[in-house]
Coordinates of C-alpha atoms in Angstrom, one line a residue:
X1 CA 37.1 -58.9 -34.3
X2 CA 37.3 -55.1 -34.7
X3 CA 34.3 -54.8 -31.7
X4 CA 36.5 -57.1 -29.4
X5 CA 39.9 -55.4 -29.5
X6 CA 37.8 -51.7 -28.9
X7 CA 36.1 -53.1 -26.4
X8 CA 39.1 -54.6 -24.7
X9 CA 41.0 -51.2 -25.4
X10 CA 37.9 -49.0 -23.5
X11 CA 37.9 -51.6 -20.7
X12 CA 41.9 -51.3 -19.7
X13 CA 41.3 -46.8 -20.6
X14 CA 39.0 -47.3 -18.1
X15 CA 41.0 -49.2 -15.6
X16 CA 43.4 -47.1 -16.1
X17 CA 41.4 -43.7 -15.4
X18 CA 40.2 -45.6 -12.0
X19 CA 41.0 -43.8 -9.0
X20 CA 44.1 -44.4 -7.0
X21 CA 43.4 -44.9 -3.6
X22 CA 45.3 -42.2 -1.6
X23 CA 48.5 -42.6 0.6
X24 CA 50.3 -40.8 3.1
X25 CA 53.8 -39.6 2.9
X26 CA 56.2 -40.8 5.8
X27 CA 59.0 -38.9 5.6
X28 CA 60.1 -38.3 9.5
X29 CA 63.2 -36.6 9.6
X30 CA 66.2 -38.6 11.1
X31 CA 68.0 -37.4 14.3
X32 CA 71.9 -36.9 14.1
X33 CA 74.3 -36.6 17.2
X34 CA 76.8 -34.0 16.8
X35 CA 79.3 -36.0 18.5
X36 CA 80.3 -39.9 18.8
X37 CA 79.8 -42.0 21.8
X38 CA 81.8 -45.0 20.3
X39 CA 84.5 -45.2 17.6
X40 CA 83.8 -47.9 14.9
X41 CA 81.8 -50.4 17.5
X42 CA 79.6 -52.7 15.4
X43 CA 75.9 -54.3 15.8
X44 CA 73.8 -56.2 13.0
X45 CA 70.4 -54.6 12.7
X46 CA 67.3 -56.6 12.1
X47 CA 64.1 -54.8 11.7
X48 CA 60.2 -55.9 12.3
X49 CA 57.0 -54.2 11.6
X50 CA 54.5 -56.7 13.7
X51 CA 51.6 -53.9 13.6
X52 CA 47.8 -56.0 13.1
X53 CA 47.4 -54.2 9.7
X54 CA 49.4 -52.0 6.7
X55 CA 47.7 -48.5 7.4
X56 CA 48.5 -45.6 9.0
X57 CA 45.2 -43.8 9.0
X58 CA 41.9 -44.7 9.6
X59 CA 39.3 -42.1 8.6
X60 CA 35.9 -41.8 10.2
X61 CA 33.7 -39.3 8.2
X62 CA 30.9 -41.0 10.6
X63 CA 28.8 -42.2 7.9
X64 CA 29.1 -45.9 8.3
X65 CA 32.2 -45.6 6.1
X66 CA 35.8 -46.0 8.0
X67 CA 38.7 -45.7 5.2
X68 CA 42.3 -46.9 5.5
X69 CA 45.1 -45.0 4.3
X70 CA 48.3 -46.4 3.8
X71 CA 52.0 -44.5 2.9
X72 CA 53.8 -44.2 0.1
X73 CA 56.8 -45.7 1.7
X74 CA 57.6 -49.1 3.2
X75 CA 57.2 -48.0 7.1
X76 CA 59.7 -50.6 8.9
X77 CA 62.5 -49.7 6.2
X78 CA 61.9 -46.1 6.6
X79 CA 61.8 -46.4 10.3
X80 CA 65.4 -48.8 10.3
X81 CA 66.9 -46.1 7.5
X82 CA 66.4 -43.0 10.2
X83 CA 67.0 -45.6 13.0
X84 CA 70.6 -46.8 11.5
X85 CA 71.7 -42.9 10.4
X86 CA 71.2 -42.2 14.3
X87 CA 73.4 -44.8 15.9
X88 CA 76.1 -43.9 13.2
X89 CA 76.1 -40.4 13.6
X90 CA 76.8 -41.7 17.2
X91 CA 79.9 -43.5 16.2
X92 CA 78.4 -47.4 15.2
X93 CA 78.8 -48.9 12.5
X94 CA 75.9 -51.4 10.8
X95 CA 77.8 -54.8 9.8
X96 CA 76.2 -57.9 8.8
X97 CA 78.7 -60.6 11.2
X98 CA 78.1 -58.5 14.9
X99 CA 78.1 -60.3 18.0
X100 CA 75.9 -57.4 19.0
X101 CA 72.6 -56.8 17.6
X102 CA 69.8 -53.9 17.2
X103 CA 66.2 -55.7 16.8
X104 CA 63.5 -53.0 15.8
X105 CA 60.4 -53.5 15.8
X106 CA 57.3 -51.7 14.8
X107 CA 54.4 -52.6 16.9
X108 CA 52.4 -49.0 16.3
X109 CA 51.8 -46.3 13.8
X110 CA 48.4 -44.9 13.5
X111 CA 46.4 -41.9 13.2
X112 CA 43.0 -42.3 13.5
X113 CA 40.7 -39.3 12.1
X114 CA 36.9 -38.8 13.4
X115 CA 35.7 -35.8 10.9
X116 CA 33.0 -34.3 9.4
X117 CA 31.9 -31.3 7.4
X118 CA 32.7 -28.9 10.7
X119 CA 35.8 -30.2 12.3
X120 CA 38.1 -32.9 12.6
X121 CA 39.7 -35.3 15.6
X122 CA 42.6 -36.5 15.2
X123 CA 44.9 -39.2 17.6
X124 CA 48.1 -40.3 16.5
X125 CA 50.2 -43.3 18.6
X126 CA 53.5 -44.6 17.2
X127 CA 55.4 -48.0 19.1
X128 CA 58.3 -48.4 18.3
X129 CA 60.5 -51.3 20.7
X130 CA 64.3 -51.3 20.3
X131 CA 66.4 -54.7 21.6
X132 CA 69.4 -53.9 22.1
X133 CA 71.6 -57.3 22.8
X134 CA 75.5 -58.8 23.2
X135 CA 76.5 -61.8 24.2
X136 CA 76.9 -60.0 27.9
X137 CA 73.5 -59.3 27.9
X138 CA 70.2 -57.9 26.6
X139 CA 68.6 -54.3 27.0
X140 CA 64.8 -53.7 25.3
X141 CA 63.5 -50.7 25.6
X142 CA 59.6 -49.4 24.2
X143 CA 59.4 -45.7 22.9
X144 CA 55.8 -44.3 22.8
X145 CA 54.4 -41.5 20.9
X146 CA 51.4 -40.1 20.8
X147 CA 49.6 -36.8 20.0
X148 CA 46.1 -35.4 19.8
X149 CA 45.1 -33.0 17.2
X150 CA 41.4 -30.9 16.4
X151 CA 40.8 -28.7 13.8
X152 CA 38.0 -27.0 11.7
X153 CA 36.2 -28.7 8.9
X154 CA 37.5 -32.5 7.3
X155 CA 41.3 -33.2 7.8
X156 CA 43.4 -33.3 4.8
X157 CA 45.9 -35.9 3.9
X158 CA 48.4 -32.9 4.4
X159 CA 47.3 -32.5 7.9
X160 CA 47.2 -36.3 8.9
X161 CA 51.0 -36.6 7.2
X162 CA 52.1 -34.1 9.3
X163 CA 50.7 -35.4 12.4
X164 CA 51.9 -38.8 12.1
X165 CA 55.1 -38.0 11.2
X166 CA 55.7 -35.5 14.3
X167 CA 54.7 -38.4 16.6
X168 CA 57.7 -40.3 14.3
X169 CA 59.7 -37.4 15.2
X170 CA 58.9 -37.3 18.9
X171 CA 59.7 -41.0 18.8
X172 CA 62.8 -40.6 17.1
X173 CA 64.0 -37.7 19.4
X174 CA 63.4 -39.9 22.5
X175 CA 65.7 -43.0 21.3
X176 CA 68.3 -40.6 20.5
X177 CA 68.2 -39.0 24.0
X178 CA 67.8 -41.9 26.0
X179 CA 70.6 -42.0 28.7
X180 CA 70.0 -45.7 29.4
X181 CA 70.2 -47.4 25.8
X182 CA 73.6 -45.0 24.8
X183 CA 75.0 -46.2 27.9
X184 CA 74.4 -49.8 27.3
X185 CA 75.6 -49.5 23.8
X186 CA 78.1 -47.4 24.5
X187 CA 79.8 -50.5 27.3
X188 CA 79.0 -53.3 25.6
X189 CA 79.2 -52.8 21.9

């Protein structure tokens, strides 16, 4: 009995000590307006992530070996949470009963990494597709991001982080600038 219990104890030390696969921070940084388009007009948010697989990176060390690398944070909530701070810095206010609604949805967010021992290749695309819809209508609009990135010997998950969440950024920046979707919300909501 003595030899089963030790020998179940060094099996779970050992899966314990097992290596945790790595994962990518996403922490893009939300974009505020510093004044309101809208006082107190209300939409219900929904939020999709319909992107083919989990990961953010994909890392090609070219030895027959590609290796996914997903992030530390649920990427549709994140991407809703900086989304939702943006439209009520702008004056709108997330309710739960809106005849408007904001549908997001994730379609994009990858870096991919080509490295070796020299350098490293990086491309970065983030998709992100914003419905914006009343009962007077219906406005969808498709915000792209991308960004290309080289460097000297392998890529560190530092490096791919920061890429992919500049392209978040860009992304980010571009809804909150964009003329069009303020003006619809901003006549309709």
């Amino acid at each position: 009995m003595k030899k089963l219990v030790l020998a179940a104890s060094v099996a779970l030390l050992a899966a314990c000590s097992a290596p945790q696969q790595e994962q990518i921070n996403l922490t893009p940084k939300s974009v505020l307006s510093n004044n309101d388009l809208v006082q107190g007009s209300t939409f219900t948010l929904t939020s999709k992530d319909v992107r083919s697989a989990q990961y953010v990176a994909l890392i090609d060390s070219g030895r027959s070996n590609i290796e996914p690398i997903h992030a530390k944070q649920n990427v549709r909530i994140t991407v809703e949470n900086a989304l939702v701070e943006l439209f009520q810095s702008q004056g709108f206010r997330s309710t739960v009963n809106s005849d408007n609604s904001i549908v997001i949805e994730v379609q994009e967010a990858l870096v991919t990494v080509k490295h070796s021992v020299m350098e490293n290749k990086m491309d970065a695309s983030v998709v992100i597709e914003i419905t914006a819809e009343t009962p007077k209508g219906k406005l969808v609009k498709t915000y792209n991001g991308v960004a290309k990135r080289s460097g000297l010997l392998s890529a560190s998950n530092d490096e791919i982080e920061q890429v992919l969440n500049d392209v978040v950024n860009l992304v980010f920046q571009e809804v909150a600038n964009d003329r069009e979707l303020q003006s619809y919300m901003q006549e309709r909501f």
